[in-house]
């Protein structure tokens, strides 16, 4: 699971679904150089998005993928 304090690149490497969610919202953060030093909360807020809602969506998909893998 991820939080607002999770580093964007580290989280995306661990949970590739994050890239899909970012693309859904038109974010290119995964390929951005700033992403290596920015948290999910900072990146989403910088784009004027509701970080709590998007992180909840990400965690829901991560949970679904983990259940499917069992």
Coordinates of N, CA, C and O in Angstrom, one line a residue:
X1 N 0.8 -1.2 0.0 CA 0.0 0.0 0.0 C 0.9 1.2 0.0 O 2.0 1.2 0.4
X2 N 0.3 2.3 -0.5 CA 1.0 3.6 -0.6 C 0.3 4.7 0.3 O -0.8 4.5 0.6
X3 N 1.1 5.7 0.6 CA 0.6 6.8 1.3 C 1.0 8.1 0.6 O 1.7 8.1 -0.3
X4 N 0.5 9.2 1.2 CA 0.9 10.5 0.6 C 2.4 10.8 0.7 O 3.0 11.5 0.0
X5 N 3.0 10.1 1.7 CA 4.5 10.2 1.9 C 5.3 9.3 1.1 O 6.6 9.3 1.2
X6 N 4.7 8.4 0.3 CA 5.5 7.5 -0.5 C 6.1 8.2 -1.7 O 5.5 9.1 -2.3
X7 N 7.4 7.9 -1.9 CA 8.1 8.5 -3.1 C 7.5 8.0 -4.4 O 7.2 6.8 -4.5
X8 N 7.3 8.9 -5.3 CA 6.6 8.6 -6.6 C 7.3 7.4 -7.3 O 6.7 6.4 -7.6
X9 N 8.6 7.6 -7.6 CA 9.3 6.5 -8.3 C 9.4 5.2 -7.6 O 9.2 4.1 -8.2
X10 N 9.7 5.2 -6.3 CA 9.7 4.0 -5.6 C 8.4 3.3 -5.6 O 8.3 2.1 -5.7
X11 N 7.3 4.0 -5.4 CA 6.0 3.4 -5.3 C 5.6 2.9 -6.7 O 5.1 1.8 -6.8
X12 N 6.0 3.6 -7.8 CA 5.6 3.1 -9.1 C 6.4 1.9 -9.5 O 5.9 1.0 -10.2
X13 N 7.6 1.8 -9.0 CA 8.4 0.6 -9.3 C 7.8 -0.6 -8.6 O 7.8 -1.7 -9.1
X14 N 7.4 -0.4 -7.4 CA 6.8 -1.5 -6.6 C 5.4 -1.9 -7.0 O 5.0 -3.1 -7.0
X15 N 4.6 -0.8 -7.4 CA 3.3 -1.1 -7.8 C 3.0 -0.4 -9.2 O 2.6 0.8 -9.3
X16 N 3.3 -1.1 -10.3 CA 3.2 -0.5 -11.6 C 1.8 0.0 -12.0 O 1.6 0.9 -12.8
X17 N 0.7 -0.4 -11.2 CA -0.6 0.1 -11.4 C -0.7 1.6 -11.2 O -1.5 2.3 -11.8
X18 N 0.3 2.2 -10.5 CA 0.3 3.6 -10.3 C 0.5 4.4 -11.6 O -0.1 5.4 -11.8
X19 N 1.3 3.8 -12.5 CA 1.5 4.4 -13.8 C 0.1 4.5 -14.6 O -0.1 5.5 -15.2
X20 N -0.7 3.5 -14.5 CA -2.0 3.5 -15.1 C -2.9 4.6 -14.5 O -3.5 5.3 -15.3
X21 N -2.9 4.7 -13.2 CA -3.7 5.7 -12.6 C -3.2 7.1 -13.0 O -4.0 8.0 -13.3
X22 N -1.9 7.3 -13.0 CA -1.4 8.6 -13.3 C -1.8 9.0 -14.8 O -2.1 10.1 -15.1
X23 N -1.7 8.0 -15.7 CA -2.1 8.3 -17.1 C -3.6 8.6 -17.1 O -4.0 9.5 -17.9
X24 N -4.4 7.9 -16.3 CA -5.8 8.2 -16.3 C -6.1 9.7 -16.0 O -7.0 10.3 -16.5
X25 N -5.3 10.3 -15.1 CA -5.5 11.7 -14.7 C -4.6 12.6 -15.5 O -4.5 13.8 -15.2
X26 N -3.9 12.1 -16.6 CA -3.1 13.0 -17.5 C -1.8 13.4 -16.9 O -1.3 14.4 -17.2
X27 N -1.3 12.6 -15.9 CA 0.0 13.0 -15.3 C 1.2 12.2 -15.9 O 1.1 11.0 -16.1
X28 N 2.2 12.9 -16.1 CA 3.4 12.3 -16.6 C 4.5 12.2 -15.6 O 5.7 12.2 -15.9
X29 N 4.1 12.2 -14.3 CA 5.0 12.2 -13.2 C 6.0 11.1 -13.2 O 7.1 11.3 -12.7
X30 N 5.6 9.9 -13.6 CA 6.5 8.8 -13.6 C 7.8 9.0 -14.4 O 8.8 8.6 -13.9
X31 N 7.7 9.7 -15.5 CA 8.9 10.0 -16.3 C 9.5 11.3 -15.9 O 10.5 11.7 -16.5
X32 N 9.0 12.1 -15.0 CA 9.5 13.4 -14.7 C 10.7 13.3 -13.7 O 10.7 12.5 -12.8
X33 N 11.7 14.1 -13.9 CA 12.9 14.0 -13.1 C 12.6 14.4 -11.6 O 13.2 13.9 -10.7
X34 N 11.6 15.2 -11.4 CA 11.3 15.7 -10.1 C 10.7 14.5 -9.3 O 10.8 14.5 -8.1
X35 N 10.1 13.5 -10.0 CA 9.5 12.4 -9.3 C 10.4 11.6 -8.4 O 9.9 11.0 -7.4
X36 N 11.7 11.6 -8.6 CA 12.6 10.9 -7.8 C 12.7 11.5 -6.4 O 13.1 10.8 -5.4
X37 N 12.4 12.7 -6.2 CA 12.5 13.4 -4.9 C 11.1 13.9 -4.4 O 11.1 14.7 -3.5
X38 N 10.1 13.5 -5.0 CA 8.7 14.0 -4.7 C 7.9 12.9 -4.2 O 7.9 11.7 -4.7
X39 N 7.0 13.2 -3.2 CA 6.1 12.2 -2.7 C 4.8 12.2 -3.6 O 4.5 13.1 -4.3
X40 N 4.0 11.1 -3.4 CA 2.7 11.1 -4.1 C 1.8 12.2 -3.7 O 1.2 12.9 -4.6
X41 N 1.8 12.6 -2.5 CA 1.0 13.7 -2.0 C 1.4 15.0 -2.6 O 0.6 15.8 -3.1
X42 N 2.7 15.2 -2.7 CA 3.2 16.5 -3.3 C 3.0 16.5 -4.8 O 2.5 17.6 -5.3
X43 N 3.2 15.4 -5.5 CA 3.0 15.4 -6.9 C 1.5 15.6 -7.3 O 1.2 16.4 -8.2
X44 N 0.6 14.9 -6.6 CA -0.8 15.1 -6.9 C -1.3 16.5 -6.6 O -2.0 17.1 -7.3
X45 N -0.9 17.0 -5.4 CA -1.3 18.3 -5.0 C -0.8 19.4 -5.9 O -1.5 20.4 -6.3
X46 N 0.4 19.2 -6.5 CA 1.0 20.2 -7.4 C 0.2 20.3 -8.7 O 0.2 21.3 -9.3
X47 N -0.6 19.2 -9.0 CA -1.4 19.2 -10.2 C -2.9 19.6 -9.8 O -3.7 19.4 -10.7
X48 N -3.1 20.0 -8.6 CA -4.4 20.4 -8.2 C -5.4 19.3 -8.0 O -6.6 19.5 -8.1
X49 N -4.9 18.1 -7.8 CA -5.8 16.9 -7.6 C -5.9 16.5 -6.1 O -5.1 16.9 -5.3
X50 N -7.0 15.8 -5.9 CA -7.3 15.3 -4.5 C -6.4 14.1 -4.2 O -6.7 13.0 -4.6
X51 N -5.3 14.3 -3.5 CA -4.4 13.3 -3.3 C -5.0 12.1 -2.5 O -4.7 10.9 -2.8
X52 N -5.8 12.4 -1.5 CA -6.4 11.4 -0.7 C -7.3 10.4 -1.5 O -7.2 9.2 -1.4
X53 N -8.1 11.0 -2.4 CA -9.0 10.2 -3.3 C -8.2 9.4 -4.3 O -8.5 8.2 -4.5
X54 N -7.2 9.9 -4.9 CA -6.4 9.2 -5.9 C -5.6 8.1 -5.2 O -5.5 7.0 -5.7
X55 N -5.0 8.4 -4.0 CA -4.2 7.4 -3.3 C -5.2 6.2 -2.8 O -4.8 5.1 -2.9
X56 N -6.4 6.6 -2.5 CA -7.3 5.5 -2.1 C -7.7 4.6 -3.3 O -7.8 3.4 -3.2
X57 N -7.8 5.3 -4.5 CA -8.0 4.5 -5.7 C -6.8 3.6 -6.0 O -7.0 2.4 -6.4
X58 N -5.6 4.1 -5.9 CA -4.4 3.3 -6.1 C -4.4 2.1 -5.2 O -4.2 1.0 -5.6
X59 N -4.6 2.4 -3.9 CA -4.6 1.3 -2.9 C -5.7 0.3 -3.2 O -5.4 -0.9 -2.9
X60 N -6.8 0.7 -3.6 CA -7.9 -0.3 -3.9 C -7.4 -1.2 -5.1 O -7.6 -2.4 -5.0
X61 N -6.8 -0.7 -6.1 CA -6.3 -1.5 -7.2 C -5.2 -2.4 -6.8 O -5.1 -3.5 -7.2
X62 N -4.3 -1.9 -5.9 CA -3.2 -2.7 -5.4 C -3.8 -3.9 -4.7 O -3.3 -5.0 -4.8
X63 N -4.7 -3.6 -3.8 CA -5.4 -4.7 -3.0 C -6.1 -5.7 -3.9 O -5.9 -6.9 -3.7
X64 N -6.7 -5.2 -5.0 CA -7.4 -6.2 -5.9 C -6.4 -7.0 -6.6 O -6.6 -8.2 -6.8
X65 N -5.2 -6.4 -7.0 CA -4.2 -7.2 -7.7 C -3.6 -8.3 -6.8 O -3.3 -9.4 -7.2
X66 N -3.4 -7.9 -5.5 CA -2.8 -8.8 -4.6 C -3.7 -10.0 -4.3 O -3.3 -11.1 -4.2
X67 N -5.0 -9.7 -4.2 CA -6.0 -10.8 -4.0 C -6.0 -11.7 -5.2 O -6.1 -12.9 -5.0
X68 N -6.0 -11.1 -6.4 CA -6.0 -11.9 -7.6 C -4.8 -12.8 -7.7 O -4.9 -13.9 -8.3
X69 N -3.7 -12.4 -7.2 CA -2.4 -13.1 -7.3 C -2.4 -14.3 -6.4 O -1.6 -15.2 -6.5
X70 N -3.3 -14.4 -5.4 CA -3.3 -15.5 -4.4 C -3.9 -16.7 -4.9 O -4.7 -16.9 -5.7

